[in-house]
Amino acid sequence: MKASQLVEHIPSVQTFKKYGRITRVVGLMIESQGPESSVGDVCKIHVQSSKNGPTEILAEVVGFKDEIVVLMPFTSIREISIGCLVEGTGSPLEIKVGPELIGKVLDSMGLPIDGHNLPKGLATVQTEEDPPNPLTRPPINETLEVGVKAIDGMLTVGNGQRVGIFAGSGVGKSTLLGMIARNTEADLNVIALIGERGREVREFIERDLGPEGLKRSIVVAATSDQPALMRIKGAFTATAIAEYFRNRGLNVMLMMDSVTRVAMAQREIGLAVGEPPATRGYTPSVFSILPKLLERTGTNEHGSITAFYTVLVDGDDMNEPIADTVRGILDGHIVLDRTLANKGQYPAINVLKSVSRLMNHIVSKEHVQAAERLRELYYTYNKSEDLINIGAYKRGTSKEIDQAIHYEPLITAFLKQGYLDNVSMQQSVNELISLSNGGGL
């Protein structure tokens, strides 16, 4: 940096630190008299730990009450007491990012979970950024292979598309994400495990992702036992990492499991701050934070972020508030059906309830017609399934139903796939077109 540039920065240099003192701790929230700060700023709370002596606890400014600063800590509040010194940093949370992080598992602060130090030479980025300008987003006109027949064939995803995976618990969301992470042709995976059980983090990395998948992935984990703020920051940290690589021209695959738990964490914070519960207990801030998070992915003038967000639907209710909101923001949705899972069909994708809003614009006309034909036959069979099973339907009554009965096992076989199998998009499309033209598998 030149001397003239250094001179220009002199007025903005902080020559003194701003402090305050804790006056009250209520539940998840900490109230402090000072320091002067803004919402989103990170503060350091100086505590006297019985184990480690003097130490610092990071907290974020989440609101104000009169002249009181309301803070939420990133970690436990066990060591915090009345009168503890609060130091304002004057800046939001920042993390270190670079290619050296590929293959590592990080926490919500961007630090390695295994306790090792971060590599040197990393760039500093803020976790919260604005979405790209709509006019700078190139249109999506290329397909992205994910290696799953049901998706590549019937619900083709574009490079830079954002898709939701909707399902109840235990229907195979994490396993499907692992398949996509291993098989995708994207340059890099960024995987956010938000609100997962501690046991599931290692299981996902070793079983679902595997060594080959981890070599081209960065994993950010915030388990369910961590404070609500850490779970939210995990989602924003993963998104910021994906943005860093997108801005360097890469095609990034971002997978977040699950956005529902991000919403639940924001609800905890909103209720603690004093927001009124709006829809089914969710506070207004939940419905404002979701578009800010989800709109950051997609394309920009440098690269792309193709995103898969899982949505946990209570009682398989696809119209509950979070599912309904997320479905309205994203560019498509994949519904995992418990009935199909109970039949042993994996992945349990209900292609009749799922849609890719960009598929018709990025694949050939022949491909679209083949997918529509199979969907039509599958719908006809499902509509008449009860009559067929009880023997009330007689063959020859309807030509369409007769065809649907003939094709149903072939369509089901096409949609099935072992979780270790990798099928190329060209093979999936060829099988789909052959089947729609009357061929077998």
CSV table of N, CA and C in Angstrom, one decimal, residues 277-415:
chain,number,residue,atom,x,y,z
A,277,PRO,N,-44.8,-13.5,18.6
A,277,PRO,CA,-45.0,-14.7,17.7
A,277,PRO,C,-46.0,-14.4,16.7
A,278,ALA,N,-45.7,-14.7,15.4
A,278,ALA,CA,-46.7,-14.3,14.4
A,278,ALA,C,-47.4,-15.6,13.8
A,279,THR,N,-46.8,-16.4,13.0
A,279,THR,CA,-47.4,-17.5,12.4
A,279,THR,C,-46.9,-18.8,13.0
A,280,ARG,N,-47.7,-19.5,13.7
A,280,ARG,CA,-47.4,-20.8,14.4
A,280,ARG,C,-46.2,-20.6,15.3
A,281,GLY,N,-46.1,-19.5,16.0
A,281,GLY,CA,-45.0,-19.2,16.9
A,281,GLY,C,-43.8,-18.6,16.3
A,282,TYR,N,-43.7,-18.5,15.0
A,282,TYR,CA,-42.5,-17.9,14.3
A,282,TYR,C,-42.6,-16.4,14.4
A,283,THR,N,-41.5,-15.8,14.7
A,283,THR,CA,-41.5,-14.3,14.8
A,283,THR,C,-41.3,-13.7,13.4
A,284,PRO,N,-41.6,-12.4,13.3
A,284,PRO,CA,-41.5,-11.7,12.0
A,284,PRO,C,-40.1,-11.7,11.4
A,285,SER,N,-39.1,-11.7,12.3
A,285,SER,CA,-37.7,-11.7,11.8
A,285,SER,C,-37.3,-13.0,11.1
A,286,VAL,N,-38.0,-14.1,11.4
A,286,VAL,CA,-37.7,-15.4,10.7
A,286,VAL,C,-38.0,-15.2,9.2
A,287,PHE,N,-39.2,-14.6,8.9
A,287,PHE,CA,-39.6,-14.4,7.5
A,287,PHE,C,-38.8,-13.3,6.8
A,288,SER,N,-38.1,-12.5,7.5
A,288,SER,CA,-37.2,-11.5,6.8
A,288,SER,C,-35.8,-12.1,6.6
A,289,ILE,N,-35.4,-13.0,7.5
A,289,ILE,CA,-34.0,-13.5,7.4
A,289,ILE,C,-33.9,-14.5,6.3
A,290,LEU,N,-35.0,-15.3,6.0
A,290,LEU,CA,-34.9,-16.4,5.0
A,290,LEU,C,-34.6,-15.9,3.6
A,291,PRO,N,-35.3,-14.9,3.1
A,291,PRO,CA,-34.9,-14.4,1.7
A,291,PRO,C,-33.5,-13.8,1.7
A,292,LYS,N,-33.1,-13.1,2.8
A,292,LYS,CA,-31.7,-12.5,2.8
A,292,LYS,C,-30.7,-13.6,2.7
A,293,LEU,N,-30.9,-14.8,3.3
A,293,LEU,CA,-30.0,-15.9,3.3
A,293,LEU,C,-30.1,-16.6,1.9
A,294,LEU,N,-31.3,-17.0,1.5
A,294,LEU,CA,-31.4,-17.8,0.3
A,294,LEU,C,-31.1,-17.1,-1.0
A,295,GLU,N,-31.4,-15.7,-1.0
A,295,GLU,CA,-31.1,-15.0,-2.3
A,295,GLU,C,-29.6,-14.7,-2.5
A,296,ARG,N,-28.8,-15.0,-1.5
A,296,ARG,CA,-27.3,-14.8,-1.7
A,296,ARG,C,-26.7,-15.8,-2.7
A,297,THR,N,-27.4,-17.0,-2.8
A,297,THR,CA,-26.8,-18.0,-3.7
A,297,THR,C,-27.4,-17.7,-5.2
A,298,GLY,N,-27.0,-18.6,-6.1
A,298,GLY,CA,-27.3,-18.4,-7.5
A,298,GLY,C,-26.1,-17.9,-8.3
A,299,THR,N,-26.4,-17.3,-9.4
A,299,THR,CA,-25.3,-16.8,-10.3
A,299,THR,C,-24.9,-15.4,-10.0
A,300,ASN,N,-23.7,-15.0,-10.4
A,300,ASN,CA,-23.3,-13.6,-10.5
A,300,ASN,C,-22.4,-13.5,-11.7
A,301,GLU,N,-21.7,-12.4,-11.9
A,301,GLU,CA,-20.9,-12.2,-13.1
A,301,GLU,C,-19.7,-13.0,-13.1
A,302,HIS,N,-19.3,-13.6,-12.0
A,302,HIS,CA,-18.1,-14.4,-11.9
A,302,HIS,C,-18.3,-15.9,-12.0
A,303,GLY,N,-19.2,-16.4,-11.2
A,303,GLY,CA,-19.4,-17.8,-11.1
A,303,GLY,C,-20.8,-18.1,-10.7
A,304,SER,N,-21.0,-19.3,-10.1
A,304,SER,CA,-22.4,-19.7,-9.7
A,304,SER,C,-22.3,-20.5,-8.4
A,305,ILE,N,-23.4,-20.4,-7.6
A,305,ILE,CA,-23.7,-21.3,-6.5
A,305,ILE,C,-25.0,-22.0,-6.7
A,306,THR,N,-24.9,-23.3,-7.0
A,306,THR,CA,-26.1,-24.2,-7.0
A,306,THR,C,-26.4,-24.6,-5.6
A,307,ALA,N,-27.6,-24.4,-5.1
A,307,ALA,CA,-27.9,-24.7,-3.7
A,307,ALA,C,-29.0,-25.7,-3.6
A,308,PHE,N,-28.8,-26.6,-2.6
A,308,PHE,CA,-29.8,-27.5,-2.2
A,308,PHE,C,-30.0,-27.2,-0.7
A,309,TYR,N,-31.3,-26.9,-0.4
A,309,TYR,CA,-31.6,-26.6,1.0
A,309,TYR,C,-32.7,-27.7,1.5
A,310,THR,N,-32.4,-28.4,2.6
A,310,THR,CA,-33.4,-29.3,3.1
A,310,THR,C,-34.3,-28.6,4.0
A,311,VAL,N,-35.6,-29.0,3.9
A,311,VAL,CA,-36.7,-28.4,4.7
A,311,VAL,C,-37.3,-29.5,5.5
A,312,LEU,N,-37.3,-29.5,6.8
A,312,LEU,CA,-37.9,-30.5,7.6
A,312,LEU,C,-39.3,-30.1,7.9
A,313,VAL,N,-40.3,-30.9,7.4
A,313,VAL,CA,-41.7,-30.6,7.5
A,313,VAL,C,-42.3,-31.4,8.6
A,314,ASP,N,-42.9,-30.7,9.6
A,314,ASP,CA,-43.5,-31.4,10.7
A,314,ASP,C,-44.7,-32.2,10.3
A,315,GLY,N,-44.7,-33.5,10.7
A,315,GLY,CA,-45.8,-34.3,10.3
A,315,GLY,C,-46.1,-34.4,8.8
A,316,ASP,N,-45.0,-34.3,8.0
A,316,ASP,CA,-45.1,-34.3,6.5
A,316,ASP,C,-46.1,-33.3,6.0
A,317,ASP,N,-46.3,-32.2,6.7
A,317,ASP,CA,-47.1,-31.1,6.3
A,317,ASP,C,-46.4,-30.2,5.4
A,318,MET,N,-46.6,-30.3,4.1
A,318,MET,CA,-45.8,-29.5,3.1
A,318,MET,C,-46.2,-28.0,3.0
A,319,ASN,N,-47.3,-27.7,3.8
A,319,ASN,CA,-47.8,-26.3,3.7
A,319,ASN,C,-47.6,-25.5,5.1
A,320,GLU,N,-46.7,-26.1,5.9
A,320,GLU,CA,-46.4,-25.4,7.2
A,320,GLU,C,-45.6,-24.1,6.8
A,321,PRO,N,-45.6,-23.1,7.7
A,321,PRO,CA,-45.1,-21.8,7.4
A,321,PRO,C,-43.7,-21.7,6.7
A,322,ILE,N,-42.7,-22.4,7.3
A,322,ILE,CA,-41.3,-22.4,6.8
A,322,ILE,C,-41.3,-23.0,5.4
A,323,ALA,N,-41.9,-24.2,5.3
A,323,ALA,CA,-41.9,-24.9,4.0
A,323,ALA,C,-42.6,-24.0,2.9
A,324,ASP,N,-43.7,-23.4,3.2
A,324,ASP,CA,-44.4,-22.5,2.3
A,324,ASP,C,-43.5,-21.3,1.9
A,325,THR,N,-42.9,-20.7,2.9
A,325,THR,CA,-42.0,-19.5,2.6
A,325,THR,C,-40.8,-19.9,1.7
A,326,VAL,N,-40.1,-21.0,2.1
A,326,VAL,CA,-38.9,-21.4,1.3
A,326,VAL,C,-39.3,-21.8,-0.1
A,327,ARG,N,-40.4,-22.5,-0.2
A,327,ARG,CA,-40.8,-22.9,-1.6
A,327,ARG,C,-41.1,-21.8,-2.5
A,328,GLY,N,-41.6,-20.7,-1.9
A,328,GLY,CA,-41.9,-19.5,-2.7
A,328,GLY,C,-40.6,-18.7,-3.1
A,329,ILE,N,-39.5,-18.9,-2.4
A,329,ILE,CA,-38.3,-18.2,-2.7
A,329,ILE,C,-37.4,-18.9,-3.7
A,330,LEU,N,-37.4,-20.3,-3.6
A,330,LEU,CA,-36.5,-21.1,-4.4
A,330,LEU,C,-37.0,-21.3,-5.8
A,331,ASP,N,-36.1,-22.0,-6.6
A,331,ASP,CA,-36.4,-22.2,-8.0
A,331,ASP,C,-36.8,-23.6,-8.3
A,332,GLY,N,-37.3,-24.3,-7.3
A,332,GLY,CA,-37.8,-25.6,-7.5
A,332,GLY,C,-37.8,-26.4,-6.2
A,333,HIS,N,-38.5,-27.5,-6.1
A,333,HIS,CA,-38.6,-28.2,-4.9
A,333,HIS,C,-38.7,-29.7,-5.2
A,334,ILE,N,-38.0,-30.5,-4.4
A,334,ILE,CA,-38.0,-32.0,-4.5
A,334,ILE,C,-38.6,-32.5,-3.2
A,335,VAL,N,-39.7,-33.3,-3.3
A,335,VAL,CA,-40.4,-33.8,-2.2
A,335,VAL,C,-40.1,-35.2,-2.0
A,336,LEU,N,-39.6,-35.6,-0.8
A,336,LEU,CA,-39.4,-37.0,-0.4
A,336,LEU,C,-40.6,-37.5,0.3
A,337,ASP,N,-41.1,-38.6,-0.2
A,337,ASP,CA,-42.4,-39.1,0.2
A,337,ASP,C,-42.2,-40.3,1.2
A,338,ARG,N,-42.8,-40.3,2.4
A,338,ARG,CA,-42.6,-41.3,3.3
A,338,ARG,C,-43.2,-42.6,2.8
A,339,THR,N,-44.3,-42.5,2.1
A,339,THR,CA,-45.0,-43.7,1.5
A,339,THR,C,-44.1,-44.5,0.6
A,340,LEU,N,-43.3,-43.7,-0.3
A,340,LEU,CA,-42.4,-44.4,-1.2
A,340,LEU,C,-41.2,-45.0,-0.4
A,341,ALA,N,-40.8,-44.3,0.7
A,341,ALA,CA,-39.7,-44.8,1.5
A,341,ALA,C,-40.1,-46.1,2.2
A,342,ASN,N,-41.4,-46.2,2.6
A,342,ASN,CA,-41.9,-47.4,3.3
A,342,ASN,C,-42.0,-48.5,2.3
A,343,LYS,N,-42.1,-48.2,1.0
A,343,LYS,CA,-42.1,-49.3,0.0
A,343,LYS,C,-40.7,-49.8,-0.4
A,344,GLY,N,-39.7,-49.1,0.1
A,344,GLY,CA,-38.4,-49.5,-0.3
A,344,GLY,C,-37.8,-48.8,-1.5
A,345,GLN,N,-38.5,-47.7,-2.0
A,345,GLN,CA,-38.0,-47.0,-3.1
A,345,GLN,C,-37.0,-45.9,-2.6
A,346,TYR,N,-35.8,-46.0,-3.1
A,346,TYR,CA,-34.8,-45.0,-2.8
A,346,TYR,C,-34.1,-44.5,-4.0
A,347,PRO,N,-33.9,-43.2,-4.2
A,347,PRO,CA,-34.4,-42.1,-3.3
A,347,PRO,C,-35.9,-42.0,-3.4
A,348,ALA,N,-36.5,-41.6,-2.3
A,348,ALA,CA,-38.0,-41.6,-2.2
A,348,ALA,C,-38.6,-40.3,-2.7
A,349,ILE,N,-38.2,-40.0,-4.0
A,349,ILE,CA,-38.6,-38.7,-4.6
A,349,ILE,C,-39.9,-38.9,-5.3
A,350,ASN,N,-40.9,-38.1,-4.8
A,350,ASN,CA,-42.2,-38.1,-5.4
A,350,ASN,C,-42.2,-37.1,-6.6
A,351,VAL,N,-42.0,-37.6,-7.8
A,351,VAL,CA,-41.8,-36.7,-9.0
A,351,VAL,C,-43.1,-36.0,-9.3
A,352,LEU,N,-44.3,-36.5,-8.9
A,352,LEU,CA,-45.5,-35.8,-9.2
A,352,LEU,C,-45.7,-34.6,-8.3
A,353,LYS,N,-45.1,-34.5,-7.1
A,353,LYS,CA,-45.2,-33.4,-6.3
A,353,LYS,C,-44.0,-32.4,-6.4
A,354,SER,N,-43.0,-32.9,-7.1
A,354,SER,CA,-41.7,-32.1,-7.2
A,354,SER,C,-41.7,-31.4,-8.6
A,355,VAL,N,-40.9,-30.3,-8.6
A,355,VAL,CA,-40.8,-29.5,-9.8
A,355,VAL,C,-39.5,-28.8,-9.9
A,356,SER,N,-38.9,-28.7,-11.1
A,356,SER,CA,-37.8,-27.8,-11.4
A,356,SER,C,-38.2,-26.7,-12.3
A,357,ARG,N,-38.2,-25.5,-11.8
A,357,ARG,CA,-38.8,-24.4,-12.5
A,357,ARG,C,-38.0,-24.0,-13.8
A,358,LEU,N,-36.8,-24.5,-13.8
A,358,LEU,CA,-35.9,-24.1,-15.0
A,358,LEU,C,-35.7,-25.2,-16.0
A,359,MET,N,-36.2,-26.4,-15.7
A,359,MET,CA,-35.9,-27.6,-16.5
A,359,MET,C,-36.3,-27.3,-18.0
A,360,ASN,N,-37.5,-26.8,-18.2
A,360,ASN,CA,-38.0,-26.6,-19.6
A,360,ASN,C,-37.1,-25.6,-20.4
A,361,HIS,N,-36.3,-24.8,-19.7
A,361,HIS,CA,-35.5,-23.8,-20.4
A,361,HIS,C,-34.1,-24.3,-20.7
A,362,ILE,N,-33.6,-25.4,-20.1
A,362,ILE,CA,-32.2,-25.8,-20.1
A,362,ILE,C,-32.0,-27.2,-20.7
A,363,VAL,N,-33.1,-27.9,-21.1
A,363,VAL,CA,-32.9,-29.2,-21.7
A,363,VAL,C,-33.6,-29.3,-23.0
A,364,SER,N,-33.3,-30.3,-23.8
A,364,SER,CA,-33.9,-30.4,-25.1
A,364,SER,C,-35.4,-30.7,-25.1
A,365,LYS,N,-36.1,-30.4,-26.2
A,365,LYS,CA,-37.5,-30.6,-26.3
A,365,LYS,C,-37.8,-32.1,-26.1
A,366,GLU,N,-37.0,-32.9,-26.7
A,366,GLU,CA,-37.2,-34.4,-26.6
A,366,GLU,C,-37.2,-34.9,-25.1
A,367,HIS,N,-36.2,-34.3,-24.4
A,367,HIS,CA,-36.1,-34.6,-23.0
A,367,HIS,C,-37.3,-34.2,-22.2
A,368,VAL,N,-37.8,-33.0,-22.5
A,368,VAL,CA,-39.0,-32.5,-21.8
A,368,VAL,C,-40.2,-33.3,-22.1
A,369,GLN,N,-40.4,-33.7,-23.3
A,369,GLN,CA,-41.5,-34.5,-23.7
A,369,GLN,C,-41.5,-35.9,-23.1
A,370,ALA,N,-40.3,-36.5,-23.0
A,370,ALA,CA,-40.1,-37.8,-22.4
A,370,ALA,C,-40.5,-37.7,-20.9
A,371,ALA,N,-40.0,-36.7,-20.2
A,371,ALA,CA,-40.3,-36.5,-18.8
A,371,ALA,C,-41.8,-36.3,-18.6
A,372,GLU,N,-42.4,-35.5,-19.4
A,372,GLU,CA,-43.9,-35.3,-19.3
A,372,GLU,C,-44.7,-36.5,-19.5
A,373,ARG,N,-44.2,-37.4,-20.5
A,373,ARG,CA,-44.9,-38.6,-20.8
A,373,ARG,C,-44.9,-39.6,-19.6
A,374,LEU,N,-43.7,-39.7,-19.0
A,374,LEU,CA,-43.6,-40.6,-17.8
A,374,LEU,C,-44.4,-40.1,-16.6
A,375,ARG,N,-44.3,-38.8,-16.5
A,375,ARG,CA,-45.1,-38.2,-15.4
A,375,ARG,C,-46.6,-38.4,-15.6
A,376,GLU,N,-47.1,-38.3,-16.8
A,376,GLU,CA,-48.5,-38.5,-17.1
A,376,GLU,C,-48.9,-40.0,-16.8
A,377,LEU,N,-48.0,-41.0,-17.2
A,377,LEU,CA,-48.3,-42.4,-17.0
A,377,LEU,C,-48.3,-42.7,-15.5
A,378,TYR,N,-47.3,-42.1,-14.8
A,378,TYR,CA,-47.2,-42.3,-13.3
A,378,TYR,C,-48.4,-41.8,-12.6
A,379,TYR,N,-48.9,-40.6,-13.0
A,379,TYR,CA,-50.0,-40.0,-12.4
A,379,TYR,C,-51.3,-40.8,-12.6
A,380,THR,N,-51.4,-41.3,-13.9
A,380,THR,CA,-52.6,-42.2,-14.2
A,380,THR,C,-52.6,-43.4,-13.3
A,381,TYR,N,-51.5,-44.0,-13.1
A,381,TYR,CA,-51.4,-45.2,-12.3
A,381,TYR,C,-51.7,-44.9,-10.8
A,382,ASN,N,-51.1,-43.8,-10.3
A,382,ASN,CA,-51.4,-43.5,-8.9
A,382,ASN,C,-52.8,-43.1,-8.6
A,383,LYS,N,-53.5,-42.5,-9.6
A,383,LYS,CA,-54.9,-42.1,-9.5
A,383,LYS,C,-55.8,-43.3,-9.4
A,384,SER,N,-55.4,-44.4,-10.1
A,384,SER,CA,-56.2,-45.6,-10.2
A,384,SER,C,-55.7,-46.7,-9.4
A,385,GLU,N,-54.7,-46.5,-8.6
A,385,GLU,CA,-54.0,-47.6,-7.8
A,385,GLU,C,-54.9,-48.3,-6.9
A,386,ASP,N,-55.8,-47.6,-6.2
A,386,ASP,CA,-56.7,-48.3,-5.3
A,386,ASP,C,-57.7,-49.2,-6.0
A,387,LEU,N,-58.2,-48.8,-7.1
A,387,LEU,CA,-59.1,-49.6,-7.9
A,387,LEU,C,-58.3,-50.9,-8.4
A,388,ILE,N,-57.1,-50.7,-8.9
A,388,ILE,CA,-56.3,-51.8,-9.4
A,388,ILE,C,-56.0,-52.8,-8.3
A,389,ASN,N,-55.7,-52.3,-7.1
A,389,ASN,CA,-55.2,-53.2,-6.0
A,389,ASN,C,-56.4,-54.1,-5.5
A,390,ILE,N,-57.6,-53.5,-5.5
A,390,ILE,CA,-58.7,-54.3,-5.0
A,390,ILE,C,-59.4,-55.1,-6.1
A,391,GLY,N,-58.9,-55.0,-7.3
A,391,GLY,CA,-59.4,-55.8,-8.4
A,391,GLY,C,-60.7,-55.2,-9.0
A,392,ALA,N,-61.0,-54.0,-8.8
A,392,ALA,CA,-62.2,-53.4,-9.3
A,392,ALA,C,-62.0,-52.9,-10.8
A,393,TYR,N,-60.7,-52.8,-11.2
A,393,TYR,CA,-60.5,-52.4,-12.6
A,393,TYR,C,-60.3,-53.6,-13.5
A,394,LYS,N,-61.0,-53.6,-14.6
A,394,LYS,CA,-60.8,-54.7,-15.6
A,394,LYS,C,-60.0,-54.2,-16.8
A,395,ARG,N,-59.0,-55.0,-17.1
A,395,ARG,CA,-58.1,-54.6,-18.3
A,395,ARG,C,-59.0,-54.4,-19.5
A,396,GLY,N,-58.6,-53.4,-20.3
A,396,GLY,CA,-59.3,-53.1,-21.5
A,396,GLY,C,-60.4,-52.0,-21.4
A,397,THR,N,-60.7,-51.6,-20.1
A,397,THR,CA,-61.6,-50.6,-19.9
A,397,THR,C,-61.1,-49.2,-20.4
A,398,SER,N,-59.8,-49.0,-20.1
A,398,SER,CA,-59.2,-47.7,-20.4
A,398,SER,C,-57.8,-48.0,-21.0
A,399,LYS,N,-57.5,-47.5,-22.2
A,399,LYS,CA,-56.2,-47.7,-22.8
A,399,LYS,C,-55.1,-47.0,-22.0
A,400,GLU,N,-55.4,-45.8,-21.4
A,400,GLU,CA,-54.4,-45.1,-20.7
A,400,GLU,C,-54.0,-45.8,-19.4
A,401,ILE,N,-55.0,-46.4,-18.7
A,401,ILE,CA,-54.8,-47.1,-17.4
A,401,ILE,C,-54.0,-48.4,-17.8
A,402,ASP,N,-54.4,-49.0,-18.9
A,402,ASP,CA,-53.7,-50.3,-19.3
A,402,ASP,C,-52.2,-50.0,-19.5
A,403,GLN,N,-51.9,-48.9,-20.2
A,403,GLN,CA,-50.5,-48.5,-20.4
A,403,GLN,C,-49.8,-48.1,-19.1
A,404,ALA,N,-50.5,-47.5,-18.2
A,404,ALA,CA,-49.9,-47.1,-16.9
A,404,ALA,C,-49.6,-48.3,-16.1
A,405,ILE,N,-50.4,-49.3,-16.1
A,405,ILE,CA,-50.2,-50.6,-15.4
A,405,ILE,C,-48.9,-51.2,-16.0
A,406,HIS,N,-48.8,-51.2,-17.3
A,406,HIS,CA,-47.6,-51.8,-18.0
A,406,HIS,C,-46.3,-51.1,-17.6
A,407,TYR,N,-46.4,-49.8,-17.6
A,407,TYR,CA,-45.2,-49.0,-17.4
A,407,TYR,C,-44.8,-48.7,-16.0
A,408,GLU,N,-45.7,-48.9,-15.0
A,408,GLU,CA,-45.5,-48.6,-13.6
A,408,GLU,C,-44.2,-49.2,-13.1
A,409,PRO,N,-44.0,-50.6,-13.2
A,409,PRO,CA,-42.8,-51.2,-12.7
A,409,PRO,C,-41.5,-50.7,-13.4
A,410,LEU,N,-41.6,-50.3,-14.7
A,410,LEU,CA,-40.5,-49.8,-15.4
A,410,LEU,C,-40.1,-48.4,-14.9
A,411,ILE,N,-41.1,-47.6,-14.7
A,411,ILE,CA,-40.9,-46.2,-14.2
A,411,ILE,C,-40.3,-46.3,-12.8
A,412,THR,N,-40.8,-47.2,-11.9
A,412,THR,CA,-40.3,-47.3,-10.6
A,412,THR,C,-38.9,-47.8,-10.6
A,413,ALA,N,-38.5,-48.7,-11.5
A,413,ALA,CA,-37.2,-49.2,-11.6
A,413,ALA,C,-36.2,-48.1,-12.1
A,414,PHE,N,-36.8,-47.2,-13.0
A,414,PHE,CA,-35.9,-46.1,-13.4
A,414,PHE,C,-35.7,-45.1,-12.3
A,415,LEU,N,-36.7,-44.8,-11.4
A,415,LEU,CA,-36.5,-43.9,-10.4
A,415,LEU,C,-35.7,-44.4,-9.2
